[in-house]
Amino acid sequence: MSGLGKGITTASIGRLLKNRGYLVTAVKIDPYLNIDAGTMNPAQHGEVFVLSDGGEVDLDLGNYERFLDINLTSIHNITTGKVYRNVIEKERRGDFLGATVQIIPHITDEIKHCIHCAAEEAVNGGKVADICLVEVGGTVGDIESMPFLEAVRQMHGELAPEDMILVHVTLVPMDTMGDFKTKPTQHSVKALRELGLQPDIIVARSSDVLGPEAKKKISAFTDVPAKAVVSAKDAADIYQIPMELEKEGVADVVCNYLSLENREPDLAWYRLVSQEYTNRVTVAVISKYGIEDVYMSIKESLKHAGRALSTEVKIRWLDAEAFSDHDLADVDGILIPGGFGKRGVEEKIRAIRYARENKRPYLGLCLGFQLSVIEYARHVLGIPDATSEEMGEGTHVIAILPEQEGVNDLGGTMRLGNCDITLKEGTMVAGLYGRTTIVERHRHRYEVNPAFIADLEAAGLVFSGACGPRMEVCEIPEHPFYLATQFHPEFRSSPTNPSPPYLGFVAACKKNKSSPGER
Ligand code: GLN
């Protein structure tokens, strides 16, 4: 079922193998009909994650990248939409030589082909992975999931036993007496077996650690050895989960099945993600949706930067349409995330003005960057009706990107993915990155209107990064920390590689907290 933590389980098992020196890659299967996540409402599915090649994908791929330090591409997210599109294109070309095109074998063959292609893609431009983790999203029994589970069943038969294992993630609830209920696991395994799939490992998700008794019971009903029934209890911090699974002996079980040597794990990553906090800061994130998953990468990036600075970052989620200046007064920093459409925009501009005028650490991302420019144009440059073309009437200091003019399709048509950015020597952002050429990921349709750049700069806003004619970063030199980026630095942050703008922001929050008098 959804929301159980299949993605984190997948990423964590991958981390265990990576810590043993194996090269790991990962694929996410989403059985919905959309070609990709780009057109989906984040309030329903969480954040749309953006890959280096511009793929707009499920947020689980963000977890894979962060846990495994890998760069994935669009082919690592397989959807029903993509599979059917490929098959229909082949049919139109005549590739099937007159055959009746059917779900079995044509769709299932295509699914297997997509999995193999993704598995064989070189990791980070180097070698092909030793192990590919494939996460099958959706629920056993869903009509949409059926062709994928059938393809998995076929693959299992085609590959040697030591070349493929099946991990089943199930919910083990606890009753009011504090006893684990194994019935849902028994039933879901039964449902899987009806489809010809026998799990090799069961990861039991529960609110507490499953003891040997519960494991034995699950084992008896499912034919999964008790050693391969793994307890995964809720964790406050997702980066602790690999360590928990390590303690459960998962790596040993996986290596055994796959005939891999269970090498001594490198413990450096565990140390990195469990460094002690000696400080704490509170950051306000102005949010338009009541769901934290919409801002998953931002949340994680703040955590990465915080860990690196021994600082716990508490997020105060403020509803864009219902916060007051009072809510901003006692936080250590203000962050305005990306977004689309008019709702909440005026309130976000109010928060940016507050941060600028009260000299509070401020980080603006994508829409946050555009709103910073609007706020500056209105209140410093003196254009009271300054706005973005996206929001309607007014003076458009933010305008549609020239190449976006006349684009009607919404799917996959934004300015997406990696772009090279040149940072201005001597600016704050160049200092944070420690260099003047960087690569970051994008997802937007609008940009700073070139007609206003000179006036904004004359009024004191510094555009400290650009990609050709496109403004990418702005800052205010006399402010303690005011930084906004057109790109999304959160898509490249990981515990091993915290993002420079986030590091700078959290460091500024820490400083702001320890010396509020300097404001
Ligand atoms: N809506 C803005 C644009 O399309 C910003 C997009 C974003 O924040 N991701 O340019």
Short mmCIF file of C-alpha atoms and ligand atoms in Angstrom, two decimals:
data_model
loop_
_atom_site.label_atom_id
_atom_site.label_comp_id
_atom_site.label_asym_id
_atom_site.label_seq_id
_atom_site.Cartn_x
_atom_site.Cartn_y
_atom_site.Cartn_z
CA MET A 1 0.00 0.00 0.00
CA SER A 2 1.09 3.59 -0.51
CA GLY A 3 2.71 5.68 2.18
CA LEU A 4 4.37 2.69 3.85
CA GLY A 5 7.91 3.72 3.04
CA LYS A 6 8.69 1.43 0.08
CA GLY A 7 10.87 4.18 -1.37
CA ILE A 8 12.93 4.68 1.77
CA THR A 9 13.19 0.90 2.22
CA THR A 10 14.46 0.56 -1.34
CA ALA A 11 16.94 3.41 -0.93
CA SER A 12 18.10 2.04 2.44
CA ILE A 13 18.74 -1.48 1.15
CA GLY A 14 20.67 0.16 -1.66
CA ARG A 15 22.73 2.08 0.89
CA LEU A 16 23.62 -1.12 2.76
CA LEU A 17 24.94 -2.60 -0.48
CA LYS A 18 26.75 0.60 -1.43
CA ASN A 19 28.44 0.65 1.98
CA ARG A 20 29.74 -2.79 1.06
CA GLY A 21 31.39 -1.41 -2.04
CA TYR A 22 28.76 -2.51 -4.55
CA LEU A 23 27.68 -0.18 -7.33
CA VAL A 24 23.94 0.33 -7.04
CA THR A 25 21.26 1.90 -9.20
CA ALA A 26 17.49 2.14 -8.79
CA VAL A 27 14.30 2.22 -10.83
CA LYS A 28 10.85 3.37 -9.74
CA ILE A 29 7.74 1.96 -11.38
CA ASP A 30 4.62 4.09 -11.11
CA PRO A 31 1.59 2.27 -12.50
CA TYR A 32 -0.40 5.43 -13.27
CA LEU A 33 -1.22 6.40 -16.85
CA ASN A 34 0.58 9.75 -16.80
CA ILE A 35 3.76 9.75 -18.91
CA ASP A 36 5.53 11.40 -15.97
CA ALA A 37 4.82 13.25 -12.74
CA GLY A 38 5.18 16.69 -14.37
CA THR A 39 1.47 17.32 -14.80
CA MET A 40 0.41 15.88 -11.45
CA ASN A 41 -0.95 17.87 -8.54
CA PRO A 42 1.72 17.92 -5.81
CA ALA A 43 -1.01 18.01 -3.18
CA GLN A 44 -1.92 14.45 -4.24
CA HIS A 45 1.43 12.89 -5.05
CA GLY A 46 3.94 15.10 -3.26
CA GLU A 47 6.80 16.97 -4.84
CA VAL A 48 7.67 16.63 -8.51
CA PHE A 49 11.38 15.78 -8.44
CA VAL A 50 13.53 17.03 -11.32
CA LEU A 51 16.43 14.98 -12.68
CA SER A 52 19.56 16.29 -14.39
CA ASP A 53 18.18 15.43 -17.83
CA GLY A 54 15.00 17.36 -17.05
CA GLY A 55 12.86 14.33 -16.24
CA GLU A 56 9.96 15.28 -13.96
CA VAL A 57 9.56 12.26 -11.74
CA ASP A 58 8.21 10.75 -8.56
CA LEU A 59 9.78 12.02 -5.33
CA ASP A 60 11.15 8.55 -4.53
CA LEU A 61 13.83 9.14 -7.15
CA GLY A 62 14.98 12.04 -5.01
CA ASN A 63 15.45 9.63 -2.13
CA TYR A 64 17.43 7.25 -4.33
CA GLU A 65 19.71 10.07 -5.45
CA ARG A 66 20.19 11.35 -1.89
CA PHE A 67 20.76 7.95 -0.29
CA LEU A 68 22.87 6.46 -3.04
CA ASP A 69 24.77 9.48 -4.40
CA ILE A 70 23.72 8.63 -7.93
CA ASN A 71 22.40 10.68 -10.81
CA LEU A 72 19.35 9.11 -12.37
CA THR A 73 17.64 9.92 -15.66
CA SER A 74 14.08 9.80 -16.96
CA ILE A 75 14.43 6.14 -17.91
CA HIS A 76 14.69 5.29 -14.21
CA ASN A 77 11.02 6.17 -13.71
CA ILE A 78 8.78 3.76 -15.60
CA THR A 79 5.06 4.58 -15.87
CA THR A 80 2.16 2.90 -17.62
CA GLY A 81 2.01 5.99 -19.84
CA LYS A 82 5.60 5.55 -21.04
CA VAL A 83 5.24 1.80 -21.54
CA TYR A 84 2.04 2.08 -23.59
CA ARG A 85 3.42 4.99 -25.60
CA ASN A 86 6.46 2.90 -26.57
CA VAL A 87 4.32 -0.10 -27.53
CA ILE A 88 1.87 1.98 -29.56
CA GLU A 89 4.73 3.73 -31.39
CA LYS A 90 6.20 0.32 -32.24
CA GLU A 91 2.82 -0.91 -33.45
CA ARG A 92 2.40 2.14 -35.73
CA ARG A 93 5.87 1.56 -37.16
CA GLY A 94 4.86 -2.00 -37.96
CA ASP A 95 7.45 -3.52 -35.64
CA PHE A 96 5.09 -6.29 -34.54
CA LEU A 97 4.82 -7.73 -38.07
CA GLY A 98 1.06 -8.14 -38.15
CA ALA A 99 0.69 -9.61 -34.67
CA THR A 100 -2.28 -8.79 -32.47
CA VAL A 101 -0.75 -6.45 -29.89
CA GLN A 102 -1.67 -7.52 -26.35
CA ILE A 103 -0.85 -6.81 -22.73
CA ILE A 104 0.86 -10.20 -22.54
CA PRO A 105 3.39 -10.42 -24.18
CA HIS A 106 3.79 -6.95 -25.72
CA ILE A 107 3.24 -4.72 -22.70
CA THR A 108 5.00 -7.08 -20.29
CA ASP A 109 7.94 -7.44 -22.73
CA GLU A 110 8.19 -3.67 -22.94
CA ILE A 111 8.18 -3.39 -19.12
CA LYS A 112 11.01 -5.92 -18.86
CA HIS A 113 12.89 -4.11 -21.61
CA CYS A 114 12.52 -0.77 -19.76
CA ILE A 115 13.79 -2.31 -16.50
CA HIS A 116 16.81 -3.84 -18.27
CA CYS A 117 17.62 -0.56 -20.07
CA ALA A 118 17.56 1.40 -16.82
CA ALA A 119 19.58 -1.26 -15.00
CA GLU A 120 22.23 -1.23 -17.72
CA GLU A 121 22.64 2.56 -17.83
CA ALA A 122 26.12 3.43 -16.51
CA VAL A 123 26.05 4.86 -12.99
CA ASN A 124 27.18 8.51 -12.88
CA GLY A 125 28.68 8.07 -16.34
CA GLY A 126 30.99 5.29 -15.12
CA LYS A 127 30.41 1.58 -14.85
CA VAL A 128 27.16 -0.38 -15.01
CA ALA A 129 25.72 -1.13 -11.56
CA ASP A 130 26.23 -4.47 -9.81
CA ILE A 131 22.71 -4.34 -8.41
CA CYS A 132 19.57 -2.62 -9.62
CA LEU A 133 16.77 -2.01 -7.14
CA VAL A 134 13.33 -1.90 -8.72
CA GLU A 135 10.54 -0.40 -6.68
CA VAL A 136 7.08 -1.39 -7.87
CA GLY A 137 4.70 1.34 -6.74
CA GLY A 138 0.97 0.92 -6.33
CA THR A 139 -0.88 -1.80 -4.49
CA VAL A 140 -1.15 -5.53 -5.11
CA GLY A 141 -4.59 -6.03 -6.64
CA ASP A 142 -4.80 -2.65 -8.44
CA ILE A 143 -5.74 -3.07 -12.08
CA GLU A 144 -2.92 -0.69 -13.07
CA SER A 145 -0.28 -2.75 -11.21
CA MET A 146 -1.18 -6.08 -12.82
CA PRO A 147 0.98 -5.90 -15.97
CA PHE A 148 3.97 -4.83 -13.87
CA LEU A 149 3.59 -7.65 -11.37
CA GLU A 150 3.15 -10.07 -14.26
CA ALA A 151 6.36 -8.75 -15.86
CA VAL A 152 8.16 -9.17 -12.53
CA ARG A 153 6.88 -12.74 -12.31
CA GLN A 154 8.16 -13.49 -15.80
CA MET A 155 11.54 -11.93 -15.04
CA HIS A 156 11.82 -14.03 -11.92
CA GLY A 157 11.37 -17.15 -14.02
CA GLU A 158 13.79 -15.99 -16.71
CA LEU A 159 16.67 -15.03 -14.42
CA ALA A 160 18.81 -17.39 -12.37
CA PRO A 161 17.62 -17.63 -8.74
CA GLU A 162 20.70 -15.78 -7.49
CA ASP A 163 20.10 -12.93 -9.92
CA MET A 164 16.79 -11.65 -8.61
CA ILE A 165 15.03 -11.47 -5.26
CA LEU A 166 11.66 -10.12 -4.20
CA VAL A 167 11.24 -7.90 -1.17
CA HIS A 168 7.73 -7.32 0.11
CA VAL A 169 7.04 -4.31 2.35
CA THR A 170 4.01 -4.78 4.58
CA LEU A 171 2.21 -3.05 7.41
CA VAL A 172 2.21 -4.76 10.80
CA PRO A 173 -0.17 -2.79 13.00
CA MET A 174 -0.30 -3.06 16.76
CA ASP A 175 -3.52 -3.65 18.69
CA THR A 176 -4.61 -1.86 21.87
CA MET A 177 -2.90 -4.56 23.97
CA GLY A 178 0.44 -3.80 22.30
CA ASP A 179 0.45 -7.03 20.27
CA PHE A 180 1.55 -7.10 16.63
CA LYS A 181 -1.14 -8.10 14.16
CA THR A 182 0.32 -10.23 11.38
CA LYS A 183 -2.95 -10.87 9.55
CA PRO A 184 -2.55 -8.05 6.97
CA THR A 185 0.89 -9.46 6.09
CA GLN A 186 -0.51 -12.99 5.79
CA HIS A 187 -3.20 -11.71 3.45
CA SER A 188 -0.98 -9.57 1.27
CA VAL A 189 1.47 -12.44 0.83
CA LYS A 190 -1.46 -14.63 -0.12
CA ALA A 191 -2.52 -12.04 -2.71
CA LEU A 192 1.02 -11.96 -4.10
CA ARG A 193 1.21 -15.74 -4.30
CA GLU A 194 -2.02 -15.81 -6.28
CA LEU A 195 -0.10 -13.78 -8.86
CA GLY A 196 2.78 -16.24 -8.80
CA LEU A 197 5.09 -14.13 -6.65
CA GLN A 198 6.70 -15.56 -3.52
CA PRO A 199 8.62 -12.95 -1.51
CA ASP A 200 12.18 -13.75 -0.42
CA ILE A 201 12.28 -11.01 2.22
CA ILE A 202 9.48 -9.34 4.17
CA VAL A 203 10.09 -5.87 5.54
CA ALA A 204 7.56 -5.40 8.33
CA ARG A 205 6.68 -1.75 8.87
CA SER A 206 5.48 -1.10 12.39
CA SER A 207 5.46 1.44 15.17
CA ASP A 208 7.82 -0.69 17.26
CA VAL A 209 10.52 -3.33 16.74
CA LEU A 210 9.09 -6.73 15.85
CA GLY A 211 10.29 -9.42 18.23
CA PRO A 212 11.27 -13.02 17.35
CA GLU A 213 7.75 -14.30 18.14
CA ALA A 214 6.04 -12.06 15.59
CA LYS A 215 8.74 -12.82 13.03
CA LYS A 216 8.31 -16.55 13.58
CA LYS A 217 4.59 -16.23 13.09
CA ILE A 218 4.97 -14.30 9.84
CA SER A 219 7.55 -16.83 8.69
CA ALA A 220 5.23 -19.76 9.41
CA PHE A 221 2.42 -18.26 7.35
CA THR A 222 4.51 -17.07 4.43
CA ASP A 223 7.39 -19.55 3.95
CA VAL A 224 9.83 -16.67 4.28
CA PRO A 225 12.63 -17.73 6.68
CA ALA A 226 12.39 -15.91 10.03
CA LYS A 227 15.85 -14.46 9.40
CA ALA A 228 14.47 -12.80 6.26
CA VAL A 229 11.53 -11.21 8.11
CA VAL A 230 12.91 -7.80 8.87
CA SER A 231 11.58 -5.29 11.34
CA ALA A 232 11.46 -1.67 10.17
CA LYS A 233 9.93 0.55 12.79
CA ASP A 234 8.96 4.19 12.30
CA ALA A 235 11.96 6.49 12.49
CA ALA A 236 12.13 10.20 13.27
CA ASP A 237 14.89 10.67 10.70
CA ILE A 238 14.88 8.69 7.45
CA TYR A 239 18.69 8.61 7.33
CA GLN A 240 18.72 6.40 10.44
CA ILE A 241 16.80 3.65 8.61
CA PRO A 242 19.82 2.08 6.83
CA MET A 243 21.50 1.74 10.23
CA GLU A 244 18.37 0.09 11.65
CA LEU A 245 18.21 -2.33 8.73
CA GLU A 246 21.91 -2.99 9.17
CA LYS A 247 21.20 -4.10 12.76
CA GLU A 248 18.45 -6.39 11.48
CA GLY A 249 20.99 -8.18 9.30
CA VAL A 250 19.29 -7.35 6.00
CA ALA A 251 22.54 -7.06 4.08
CA ASP A 252 23.51 -10.57 5.10
CA VAL A 253 20.20 -11.96 3.86
CA VAL A 254 20.34 -10.02 0.56
CA CYS A 255 23.96 -10.99 -0.12
CA ASN A 256 23.19 -14.60 0.66
CA TYR A 257 20.29 -14.80 -1.79
CA LEU A 258 22.22 -12.97 -4.51
CA SER A 259 25.40 -15.03 -3.96
CA LEU A 260 27.34 -11.87 -3.22
CA GLU A 261 30.17 -11.67 -0.74
CA ASN A 262 28.90 -9.91 2.41
CA ARG A 263 31.83 -7.55 2.74
CA GLU A 264 32.61 -5.51 5.86
CA PRO A 265 30.50 -2.33 5.57
CA ASP A 266 32.11 1.09 5.45
CA LEU A 267 30.56 2.94 8.40
CA ALA A 268 31.48 6.48 7.33
CA TRP A 269 27.98 7.26 6.00
CA TYR A 270 26.31 6.18 9.25
CA ARG A 271 28.64 8.46 11.19
CA LEU A 272 27.90 11.31 8.81
CA VAL A 273 24.12 11.06 9.17
CA SER A 274 24.17 10.67 12.93
CA GLN A 275 26.44 13.54 13.89
CA GLU A 276 25.31 15.19 17.12
CA TYR A 277 23.43 18.47 17.03
CA THR A 278 24.81 21.20 19.23
CA ASN A 279 22.52 23.99 18.02
CA ARG A 280 18.99 24.43 16.86
CA VAL A 281 17.41 27.00 14.51
CA THR A 282 13.85 27.51 13.39
CA VAL A 283 13.10 28.30 9.78
CA ALA A 284 9.74 29.47 8.45
CA VAL A 285 8.73 27.90 5.14
CA ILE A 286 5.76 29.61 3.56
CA SER A 287 3.74 26.74 2.20
CA LYS A 288 0.72 26.66 -0.08
CA TYR A 289 -0.23 23.08 0.59
CA GLY A 290 -0.82 21.53 3.99
CA ILE A 291 1.45 18.62 3.04
CA GLU A 292 5.15 18.47 3.81
CA ASP A 293 5.82 15.94 1.03
CA VAL A 294 5.26 18.74 -1.48
CA TYR A 295 8.51 20.28 -0.24
CA MET A 296 10.39 17.02 0.36
CA SER A 297 13.69 18.07 -1.23
CA ILE A 298 13.69 21.42 0.57
CA LYS A 299 13.08 19.68 3.87
CA GLU A 300 15.90 17.22 3.20
CA SER A 301 18.32 19.92 1.99
CA LEU A 302 17.79 21.89 5.21
CA LYS A 303 18.54 18.68 7.09
CA HIS A 304 21.73 18.02 5.08
CA ALA A 305 23.01 21.54 5.69
CA GLY A 306 21.99 21.36 9.35
CA ARG A 307 23.85 18.08 9.92
CA ALA A 308 26.98 19.52 8.34
CA LEU A 309 26.74 22.48 10.73
CA SER A 310 25.75 20.39 13.80
CA THR A 311 22.51 22.35 13.79
CA GLU A 312 19.05 20.88 14.01
CA VAL A 313 16.75 22.77 11.65
CA LYS A 314 13.17 22.95 12.85
CA ILE A 315 10.74 23.93 10.12
CA ARG A 316 7.75 26.10 10.94
CA TRP A 317 5.33 25.48 8.10
CA LEU A 318 3.31 28.65 7.59
CA ASP A 319 0.16 28.58 5.51
CA ALA A 320 0.65 31.18 2.77
CA GLU A 321 -2.89 32.42 3.22
CA ALA A 322 -3.00 32.51 7.00
CA PHE A 323 0.21 33.73 8.60
CA SER A 324 0.97 37.01 10.33
CA ASP A 325 4.16 39.05 10.76
CA HIS A 326 4.10 37.78 14.32
CA ASP A 327 4.81 34.26 12.98
CA LEU A 328 7.89 35.61 11.19
CA ALA A 329 9.21 37.59 14.13
CA ASP A 330 10.61 34.74 16.19
CA VAL A 331 12.09 32.47 13.51
CA ASP A 332 15.76 32.49 12.60
CA GLY A 333 15.24 32.48 8.84
CA ILE A 334 12.57 32.66 6.14
CA LEU A 335 12.39 30.41 3.07
CA ILE A 336 10.06 30.91 0.11
CA PRO A 337 9.77 27.75 -2.00
CA GLY A 338 8.86 27.34 -5.66
CA GLY A 339 5.28 27.30 -6.83
CA PHE A 340 2.80 28.00 -9.57
CA GLY A 341 -0.18 30.31 -9.91
CA LYS A 342 -1.53 33.32 -8.10
CA ARG A 343 -2.70 31.88 -4.81
CA GLY A 344 -0.58 32.96 -1.86
CA VAL A 345 1.70 35.15 -3.97
CA GLU A 346 0.91 38.50 -2.29
CA GLU A 347 1.47 36.97 1.14
CA LYS A 348 4.81 35.49 0.06
CA ILE A 349 5.85 38.94 -1.20
CA ARG A 350 4.91 40.31 2.23
CA ALA A 351 7.19 37.77 3.91
CA ILE A 352 10.07 38.61 1.54
CA ARG A 353 9.64 42.30 2.33
CA TYR A 354 9.70 41.47 6.02
CA ALA A 355 12.93 39.48 5.62
CA ARG A 356 14.56 42.22 3.56
CA GLU A 357 13.55 45.14 5.79
CA ASN A 358 14.19 43.34 9.09
CA LYS A 359 17.43 41.84 7.85
CA ARG A 360 16.39 38.24 8.48
CA PRO A 361 18.22 35.41 6.70
CA TYR A 362 16.23 34.73 3.55
CA LEU A 363 16.37 32.04 0.88
CA GLY A 364 14.08 32.24 -2.16
CA LEU A 365 13.72 29.38 -4.63
CA CYS A 366 12.41 29.60 -8.19
CA LEU A 367 9.04 31.32 -7.65
CA GLY A 368 10.67 32.66 -4.47
CA PHE A 369 13.40 34.22 -6.65
CA GLN A 370 10.84 35.75 -9.00
CA LEU A 371 8.83 37.16 -6.08
CA SER A 372 12.02 38.67 -4.62
CA VAL A 373 12.52 40.56 -7.85
CA ILE A 374 8.88 41.70 -7.80
CA GLU A 375 9.14 42.80 -4.16
CA TYR A 376 12.32 44.76 -4.90
CA ALA A 377 10.77 46.36 -7.98
CA ARG A 378 7.69 47.42 -6.01
CA HIS A 379 9.22 48.71 -2.79
CA VAL A 380 12.73 49.82 -3.73
CA LEU A 381 12.65 50.58 -7.45
CA GLY A 382 9.20 52.16 -7.13
CA ILE A 383 7.04 50.20 -9.58
CA PRO A 384 3.92 49.66 -7.42
CA ASP A 385 2.18 47.35 -9.90
CA ALA A 386 5.24 45.18 -10.58
CA THR A 387 4.25 41.55 -11.01
CA SER A 388 4.81 38.40 -13.07
CA GLU A 389 3.13 37.73 -16.40
CA GLU A 390 1.97 34.47 -14.75
CA MET A 391 -0.15 36.44 -12.27
CA GLY A 392 -2.00 38.74 -14.71
CA GLU A 393 -2.21 42.52 -15.24
CA GLY A 394 0.59 44.86 -14.13
CA THR A 395 4.16 45.77 -15.02
CA HIS A 396 5.80 42.49 -15.91
CA VAL A 397 9.21 42.50 -14.27
CA ILE A 398 8.91 38.73 -14.57
CA ALA A 399 8.00 37.65 -18.10
CA ILE A 400 7.47 34.46 -20.03
CA LEU A 401 10.69 32.86 -21.37
CA PRO A 402 10.87 33.63 -25.12
CA GLU A 403 10.99 29.93 -26.05
CA GLN A 404 7.87 29.31 -23.94
CA GLU A 405 5.74 31.67 -26.00
CA GLY A 406 2.99 29.73 -27.78
CA VAL A 407 3.70 26.50 -25.88
CA ASN A 408 0.31 24.98 -25.13
CA ASP A 409 1.07 21.48 -23.89
CA LEU A 410 1.75 21.35 -20.16
CA GLY A 411 3.67 18.04 -20.00
CA GLY A 412 7.47 18.20 -20.13
CA THR A 413 7.58 21.62 -21.79
CA MET A 414 9.07 23.88 -19.09
CA ARG A 415 12.74 24.89 -18.92
CA LEU A 416 13.83 21.69 -17.24
CA GLY A 417 16.91 20.10 -15.75
CA ASN A 418 20.59 21.00 -15.74
CA CYS A 419 21.94 24.31 -17.00
CA ASP A 420 25.43 25.80 -16.63
CA ILE A 421 25.43 28.97 -14.56
CA THR A 422 28.16 31.59 -14.30
CA LEU A 423 28.51 33.28 -10.94
CA LYS A 424 29.91 36.78 -10.56
CA GLU A 425 33.33 36.83 -8.94
CA GLY A 426 33.33 38.25 -5.42
CA THR A 427 29.59 37.82 -4.77
CA MET A 428 28.14 35.94 -1.81
CA VAL A 429 26.90 33.07 -3.97
CA ALA A 430 30.32 32.60 -5.60
CA GLY A 431 31.78 32.46 -2.10
CA LEU A 432 29.28 29.80 -1.05
CA TYR A 433 30.00 27.56 -4.04
CA GLY A 434 33.72 28.32 -3.94
CA ARG A 435 33.77 28.64 -7.74
CA THR A 436 32.18 30.64 -10.54
CA THR A 437 30.74 27.96 -12.80
CA ILE A 438 28.07 25.67 -11.42
CA VAL A 439 25.40 23.30 -12.70
CA GLU A 440 21.93 23.28 -11.15
CA ARG A 441 18.48 21.97 -12.06
CA HIS A 442 15.53 24.01 -13.28
CA ARG A 443 11.76 23.84 -13.64
CA HIS A 444 10.07 27.06 -14.72
CA ARG A 445 8.40 29.01 -17.55
CA TYR A 446 9.06 32.61 -16.53
CA GLU A 447 12.22 34.69 -16.05
CA VAL A 448 13.40 38.15 -15.00
CA ASN A 449 12.28 40.48 -17.79
CA PRO A 450 15.55 41.65 -19.44
CA ALA A 451 14.08 45.14 -19.84
CA PHE A 452 14.22 45.70 -16.06
CA ILE A 453 17.60 44.17 -15.17
CA ALA A 454 19.61 47.40 -15.42
CA ASP A 455 17.08 49.40 -13.35
CA LEU A 456 16.90 46.72 -10.65
CA GLU A 457 20.68 46.58 -10.44
CA ALA A 458 20.92 50.37 -10.30
CA ALA A 459 18.49 50.20 -7.36
CA GLY A 460 20.85 47.86 -5.49
CA LEU A 461 19.71 44.31 -6.32
CA VAL A 462 22.72 42.27 -7.45
CA PHE A 463 22.18 39.59 -10.07
CA SER A 464 25.10 37.43 -9.08
CA GLY A 465 24.50 34.45 -11.36
CA ALA A 466 23.31 34.04 -14.92
CA CYS A 467 22.94 31.53 -17.72
CA GLY A 468 23.50 33.56 -20.87
CA PRO A 469 20.82 36.28 -20.90
CA ARG A 470 18.86 34.53 -18.11
CA MET A 471 19.16 35.80 -14.52
CA GLU A 472 19.69 32.91 -12.10
CA VAL A 473 20.65 34.38 -8.71
CA CYS A 474 20.02 37.63 -6.85
CA GLU A 475 21.39 38.96 -3.59
CA ILE A 476 21.53 42.20 -1.57
CA PRO A 477 25.08 42.95 -0.41
CA GLU A 478 24.20 45.02 2.67
CA HIS A 479 21.79 42.37 3.98
CA PRO A 480 23.24 39.67 6.33
CA PHE A 481 21.89 36.86 4.13
CA TYR A 482 19.51 37.51 1.26
CA LEU A 483 19.80 34.97 -1.53
CA ALA A 484 17.36 33.80 -4.17
CA THR A 485 17.87 31.42 -7.06
CA GLN A 486 15.90 30.76 -10.23
CA PHE A 487 17.18 27.16 -10.09
CA HIS A 488 16.32 24.55 -7.47
CA PRO A 489 19.50 23.76 -5.51
CA GLU A 490 17.52 21.27 -3.39
CA PHE A 491 17.49 18.75 -6.24
CA ARG A 492 21.25 18.25 -5.96
CA SER A 493 21.68 18.15 -2.19
CA SER A 494 22.55 14.99 -0.25
CA PRO A 495 23.97 14.15 3.18
CA THR A 496 27.38 13.66 1.56
CA ASN A 497 27.02 16.79 -0.55
CA PRO A 498 24.95 19.50 1.15
CA SER A 499 23.86 22.29 -1.18
CA PRO A 500 25.90 25.54 -0.85
CA PRO A 501 22.91 27.95 -0.78
CA TYR A 502 21.32 25.86 1.99
CA LEU A 503 24.62 25.69 3.90
CA GLY A 504 24.91 29.47 3.68
CA PHE A 505 21.31 29.95 4.74
CA VAL A 506 21.47 27.64 7.77
CA ALA A 507 24.83 29.15 8.82
CA ALA A 508 23.22 32.61 8.62
CA CYS A 509 20.23 31.42 10.68
CA LYS A 510 22.64 30.10 13.30
CA LYS A 511 24.50 33.40 13.38
CA ASN A 512 21.26 35.36 13.52
CA LYS A 513 20.16 33.32 16.49
CA SER A 514 23.37 33.70 18.47
CA SER A 515 23.69 37.43 17.86
CA PRO A 516 20.21 38.90 17.29
CA GLY A 517 21.58 42.33 18.24
CA GLU A 518 23.46 42.50 14.94
CA ARG A 519 20.23 42.58 12.96
N1 GLN B 1 5.73 29.56 -11.65
C1 GLN B 1 7.07 29.98 -11.89
C2 GLN B 1 7.50 29.70 -13.33
O1 GLN B 1 6.89 28.91 -14.00
C3 GLN B 1 8.04 29.34 -10.92
C4 GLN B 1 8.15 27.87 -11.06
C5 GLN B 1 8.71 27.18 -9.84
O2 GLN B 1 8.75 27.74 -8.75
N2 GLN B 1 9.11 25.93 -9.97
O3 GLN B 1 8.45 30.27 -13.81
#
